[in-house]
Short mmCIF file of N, CA and C in Angstrom, two decimals:
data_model
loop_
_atom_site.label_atom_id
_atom_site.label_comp_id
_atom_site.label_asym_id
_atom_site.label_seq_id
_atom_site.Cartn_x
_atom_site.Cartn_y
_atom_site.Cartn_z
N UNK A 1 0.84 -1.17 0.00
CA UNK A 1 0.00 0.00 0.00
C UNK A 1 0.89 1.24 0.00
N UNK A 2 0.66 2.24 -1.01
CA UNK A 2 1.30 3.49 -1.08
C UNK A 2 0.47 4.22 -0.08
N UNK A 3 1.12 5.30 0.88
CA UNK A 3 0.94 5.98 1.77
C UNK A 3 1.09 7.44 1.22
N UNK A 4 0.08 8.00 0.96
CA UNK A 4 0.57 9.57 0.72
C UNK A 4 -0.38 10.48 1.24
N UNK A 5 0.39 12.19 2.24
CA UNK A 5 0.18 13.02 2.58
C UNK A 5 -0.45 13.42 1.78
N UNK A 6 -1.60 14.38 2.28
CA UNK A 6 -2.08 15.91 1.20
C UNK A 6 -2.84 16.49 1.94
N UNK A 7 -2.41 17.62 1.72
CA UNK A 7 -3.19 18.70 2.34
C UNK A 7 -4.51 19.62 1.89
N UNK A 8 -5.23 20.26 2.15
CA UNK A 8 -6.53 20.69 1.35
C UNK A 8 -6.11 21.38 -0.04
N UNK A 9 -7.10 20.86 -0.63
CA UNK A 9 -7.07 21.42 -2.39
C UNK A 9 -5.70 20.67 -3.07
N UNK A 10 -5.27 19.69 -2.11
CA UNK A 10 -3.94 19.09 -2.83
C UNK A 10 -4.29 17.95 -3.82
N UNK A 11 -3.75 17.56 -4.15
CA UNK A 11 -4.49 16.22 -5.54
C UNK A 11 -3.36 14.92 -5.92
N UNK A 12 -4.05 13.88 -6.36
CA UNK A 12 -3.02 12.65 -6.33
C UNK A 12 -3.68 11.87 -7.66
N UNK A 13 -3.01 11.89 -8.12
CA UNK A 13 -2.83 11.24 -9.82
C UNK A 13 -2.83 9.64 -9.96
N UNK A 14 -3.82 9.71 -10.30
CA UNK A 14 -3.52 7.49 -10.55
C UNK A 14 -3.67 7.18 -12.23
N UNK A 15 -2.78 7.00 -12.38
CA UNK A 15 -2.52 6.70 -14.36
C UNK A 15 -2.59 8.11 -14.77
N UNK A 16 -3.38 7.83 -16.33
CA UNK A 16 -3.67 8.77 -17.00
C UNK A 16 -4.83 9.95 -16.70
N UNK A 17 -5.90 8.89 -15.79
CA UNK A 17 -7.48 9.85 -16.28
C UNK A 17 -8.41 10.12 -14.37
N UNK A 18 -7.00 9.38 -13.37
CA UNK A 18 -7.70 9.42 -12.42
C UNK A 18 -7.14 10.61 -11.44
N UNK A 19 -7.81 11.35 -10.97
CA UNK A 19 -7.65 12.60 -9.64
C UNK A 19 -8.03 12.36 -9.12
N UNK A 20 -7.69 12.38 -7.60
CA UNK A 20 -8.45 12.41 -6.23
C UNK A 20 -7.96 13.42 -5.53
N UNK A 21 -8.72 14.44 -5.09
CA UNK A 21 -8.42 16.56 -4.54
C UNK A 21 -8.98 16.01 -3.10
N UNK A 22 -8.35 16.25 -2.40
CA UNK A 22 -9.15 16.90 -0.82
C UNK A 22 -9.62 18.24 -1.08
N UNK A 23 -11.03 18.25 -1.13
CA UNK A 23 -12.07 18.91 -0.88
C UNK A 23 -11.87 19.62 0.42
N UNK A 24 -12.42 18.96 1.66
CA UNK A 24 -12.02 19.48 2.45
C UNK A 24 -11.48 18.56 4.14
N UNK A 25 -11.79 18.85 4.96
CA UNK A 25 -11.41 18.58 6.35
C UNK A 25 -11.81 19.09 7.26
N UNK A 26 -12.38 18.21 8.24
CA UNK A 26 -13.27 18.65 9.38
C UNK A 26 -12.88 17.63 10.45
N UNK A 27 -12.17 17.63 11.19
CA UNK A 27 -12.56 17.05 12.62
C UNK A 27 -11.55 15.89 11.97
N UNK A 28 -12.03 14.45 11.96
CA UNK A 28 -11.73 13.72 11.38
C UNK A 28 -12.29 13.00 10.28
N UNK A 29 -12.86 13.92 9.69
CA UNK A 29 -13.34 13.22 8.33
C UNK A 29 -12.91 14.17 6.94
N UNK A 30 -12.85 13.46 5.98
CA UNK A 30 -12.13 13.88 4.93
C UNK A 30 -12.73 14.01 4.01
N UNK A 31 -13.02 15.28 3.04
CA UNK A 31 -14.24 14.80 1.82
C UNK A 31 -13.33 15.09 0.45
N UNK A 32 -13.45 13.76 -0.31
CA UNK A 32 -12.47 13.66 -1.69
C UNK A 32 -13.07 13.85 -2.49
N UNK A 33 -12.40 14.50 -3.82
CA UNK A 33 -13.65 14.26 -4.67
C UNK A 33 -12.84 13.69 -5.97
N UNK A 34 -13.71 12.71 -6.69
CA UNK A 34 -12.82 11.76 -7.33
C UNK A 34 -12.92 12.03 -9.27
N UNK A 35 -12.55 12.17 -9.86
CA UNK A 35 -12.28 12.59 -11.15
C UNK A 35 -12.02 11.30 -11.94
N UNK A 36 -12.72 10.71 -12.71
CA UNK A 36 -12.35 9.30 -13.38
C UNK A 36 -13.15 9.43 -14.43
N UNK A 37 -13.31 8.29 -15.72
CA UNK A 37 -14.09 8.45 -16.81
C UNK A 37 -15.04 7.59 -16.16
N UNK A 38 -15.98 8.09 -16.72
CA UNK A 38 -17.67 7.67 -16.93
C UNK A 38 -17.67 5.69 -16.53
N UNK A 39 -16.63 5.23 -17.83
CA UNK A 39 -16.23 3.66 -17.75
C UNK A 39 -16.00 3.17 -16.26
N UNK A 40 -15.71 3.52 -15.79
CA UNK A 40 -14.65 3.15 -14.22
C UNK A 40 -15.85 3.61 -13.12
N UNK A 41 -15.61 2.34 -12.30
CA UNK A 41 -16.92 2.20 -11.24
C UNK A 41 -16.08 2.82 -9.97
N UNK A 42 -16.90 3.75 -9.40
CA UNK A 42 -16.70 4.08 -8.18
C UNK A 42 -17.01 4.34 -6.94
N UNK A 43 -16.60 3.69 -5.95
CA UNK A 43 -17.42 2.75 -5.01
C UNK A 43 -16.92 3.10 -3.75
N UNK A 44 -17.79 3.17 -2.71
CA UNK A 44 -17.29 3.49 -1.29
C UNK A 44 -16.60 2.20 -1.40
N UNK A 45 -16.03 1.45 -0.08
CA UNK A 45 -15.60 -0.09 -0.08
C UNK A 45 -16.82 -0.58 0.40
N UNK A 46 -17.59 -0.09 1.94
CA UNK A 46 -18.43 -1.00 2.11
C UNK A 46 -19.80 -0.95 1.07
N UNK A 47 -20.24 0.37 -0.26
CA UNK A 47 -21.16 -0.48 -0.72
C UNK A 47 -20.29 -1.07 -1.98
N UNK A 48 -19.47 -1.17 -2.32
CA UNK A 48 -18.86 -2.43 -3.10
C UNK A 48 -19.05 -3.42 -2.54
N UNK A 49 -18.78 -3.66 -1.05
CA UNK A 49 -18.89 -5.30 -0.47
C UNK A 49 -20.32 -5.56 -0.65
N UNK A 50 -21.05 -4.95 -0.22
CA UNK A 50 -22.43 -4.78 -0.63
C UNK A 50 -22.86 -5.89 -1.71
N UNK A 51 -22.28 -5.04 -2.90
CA UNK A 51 -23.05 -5.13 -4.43
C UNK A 51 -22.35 -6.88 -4.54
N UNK A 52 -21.07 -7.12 -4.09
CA UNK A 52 -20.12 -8.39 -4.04
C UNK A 52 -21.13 -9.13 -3.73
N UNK A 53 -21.76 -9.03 -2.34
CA UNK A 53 -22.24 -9.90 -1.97
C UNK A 53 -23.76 -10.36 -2.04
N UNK A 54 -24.57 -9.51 -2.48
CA UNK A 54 -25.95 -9.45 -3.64
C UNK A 54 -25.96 -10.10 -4.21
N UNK A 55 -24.70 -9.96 -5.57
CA UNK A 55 -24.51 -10.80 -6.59
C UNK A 55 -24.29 -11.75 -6.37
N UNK A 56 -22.93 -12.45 -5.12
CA UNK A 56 -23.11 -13.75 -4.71
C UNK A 56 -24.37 -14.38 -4.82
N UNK A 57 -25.14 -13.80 -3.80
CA UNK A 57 -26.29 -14.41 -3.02
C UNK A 57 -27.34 -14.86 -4.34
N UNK A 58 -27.17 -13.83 -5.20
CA UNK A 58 -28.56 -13.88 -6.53
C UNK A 58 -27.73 -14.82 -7.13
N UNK A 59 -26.59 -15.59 -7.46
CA UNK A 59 -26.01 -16.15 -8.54
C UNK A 59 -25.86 -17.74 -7.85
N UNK A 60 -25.65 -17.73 -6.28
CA UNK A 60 -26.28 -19.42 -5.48
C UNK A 60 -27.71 -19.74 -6.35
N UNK A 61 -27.36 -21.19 -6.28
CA UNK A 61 -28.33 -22.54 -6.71
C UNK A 61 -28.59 -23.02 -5.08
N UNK A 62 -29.74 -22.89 -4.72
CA UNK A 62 -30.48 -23.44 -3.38
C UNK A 62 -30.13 -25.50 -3.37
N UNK A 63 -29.56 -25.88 -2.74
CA UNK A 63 -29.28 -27.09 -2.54
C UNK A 63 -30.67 -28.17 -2.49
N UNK A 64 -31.46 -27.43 -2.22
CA UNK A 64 -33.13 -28.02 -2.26
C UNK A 64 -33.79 -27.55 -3.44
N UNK A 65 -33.63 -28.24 -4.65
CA UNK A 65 -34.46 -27.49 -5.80
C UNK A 65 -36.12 -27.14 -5.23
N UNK A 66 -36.44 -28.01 -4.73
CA UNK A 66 -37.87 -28.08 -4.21
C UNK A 66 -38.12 -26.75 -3.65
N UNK A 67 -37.00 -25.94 -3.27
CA UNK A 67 -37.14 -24.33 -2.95
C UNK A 67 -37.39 -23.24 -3.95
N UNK A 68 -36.91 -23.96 -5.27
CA UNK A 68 -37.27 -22.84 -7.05
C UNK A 68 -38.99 -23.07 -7.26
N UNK A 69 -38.62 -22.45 -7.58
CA UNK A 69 -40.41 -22.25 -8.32
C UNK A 69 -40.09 -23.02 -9.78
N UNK A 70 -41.41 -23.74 -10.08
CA UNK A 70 -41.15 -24.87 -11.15
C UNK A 70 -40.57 -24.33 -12.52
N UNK A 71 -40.86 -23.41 -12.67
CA UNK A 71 -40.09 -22.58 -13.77
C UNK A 71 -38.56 -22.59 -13.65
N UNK A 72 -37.77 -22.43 -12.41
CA UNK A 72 -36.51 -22.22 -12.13
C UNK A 72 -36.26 -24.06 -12.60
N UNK A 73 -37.05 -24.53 -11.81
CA UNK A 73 -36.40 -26.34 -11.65
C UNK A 73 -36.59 -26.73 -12.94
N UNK A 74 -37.55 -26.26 -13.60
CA UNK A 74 -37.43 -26.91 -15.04
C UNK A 74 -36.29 -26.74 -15.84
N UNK A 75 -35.52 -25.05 -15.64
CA UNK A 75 -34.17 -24.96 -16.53
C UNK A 75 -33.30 -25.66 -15.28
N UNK A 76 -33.34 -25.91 -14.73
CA UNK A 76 -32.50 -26.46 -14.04
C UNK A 76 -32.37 -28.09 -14.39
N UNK A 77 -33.38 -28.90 -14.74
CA UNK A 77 -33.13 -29.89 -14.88
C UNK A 77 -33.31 -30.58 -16.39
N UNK A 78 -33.12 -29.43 -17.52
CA UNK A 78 -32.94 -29.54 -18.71
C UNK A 78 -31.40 -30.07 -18.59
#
């Protein structure tokens, strides 16, 4: 993990197309504001773990088909 200082209105460069500015500073919280293309997802961490784990959950097969609705069990047992 790279470790870097900055102070307000200061800014930190990742590749070509990414900025991240301290906005500002209060107490102990920090507000960034992040500069990236449109393409590139940007995500607190915890709702990324979030969306991770949604998708898990929607993409499990229930070990009891008898739990799908007959529509599900039918592609299921094509």
């Amino acid at each position: 993990m790279l470790v870097i200082t900055r102070k307000l209105e200061e800014k930190i460069t990742i590749g070509n197309d990414i900025t991240i500015s301290v906005l500002g500073i209060k107490g102990n919280h920090i507000k960034l504001g992040i500069e990236a293309p449109r393409n590139t997802p940007v995500y607190r961490t915890e709702v990324y773990k979030s969306i991770i784990e949604e998708n898990l959950q929607a993409a499990a097969v229930p070990q009891d088909i008898s739990l799908l609705s007959n529509e599900q069990a039918e592609v299921l047992n094509e």
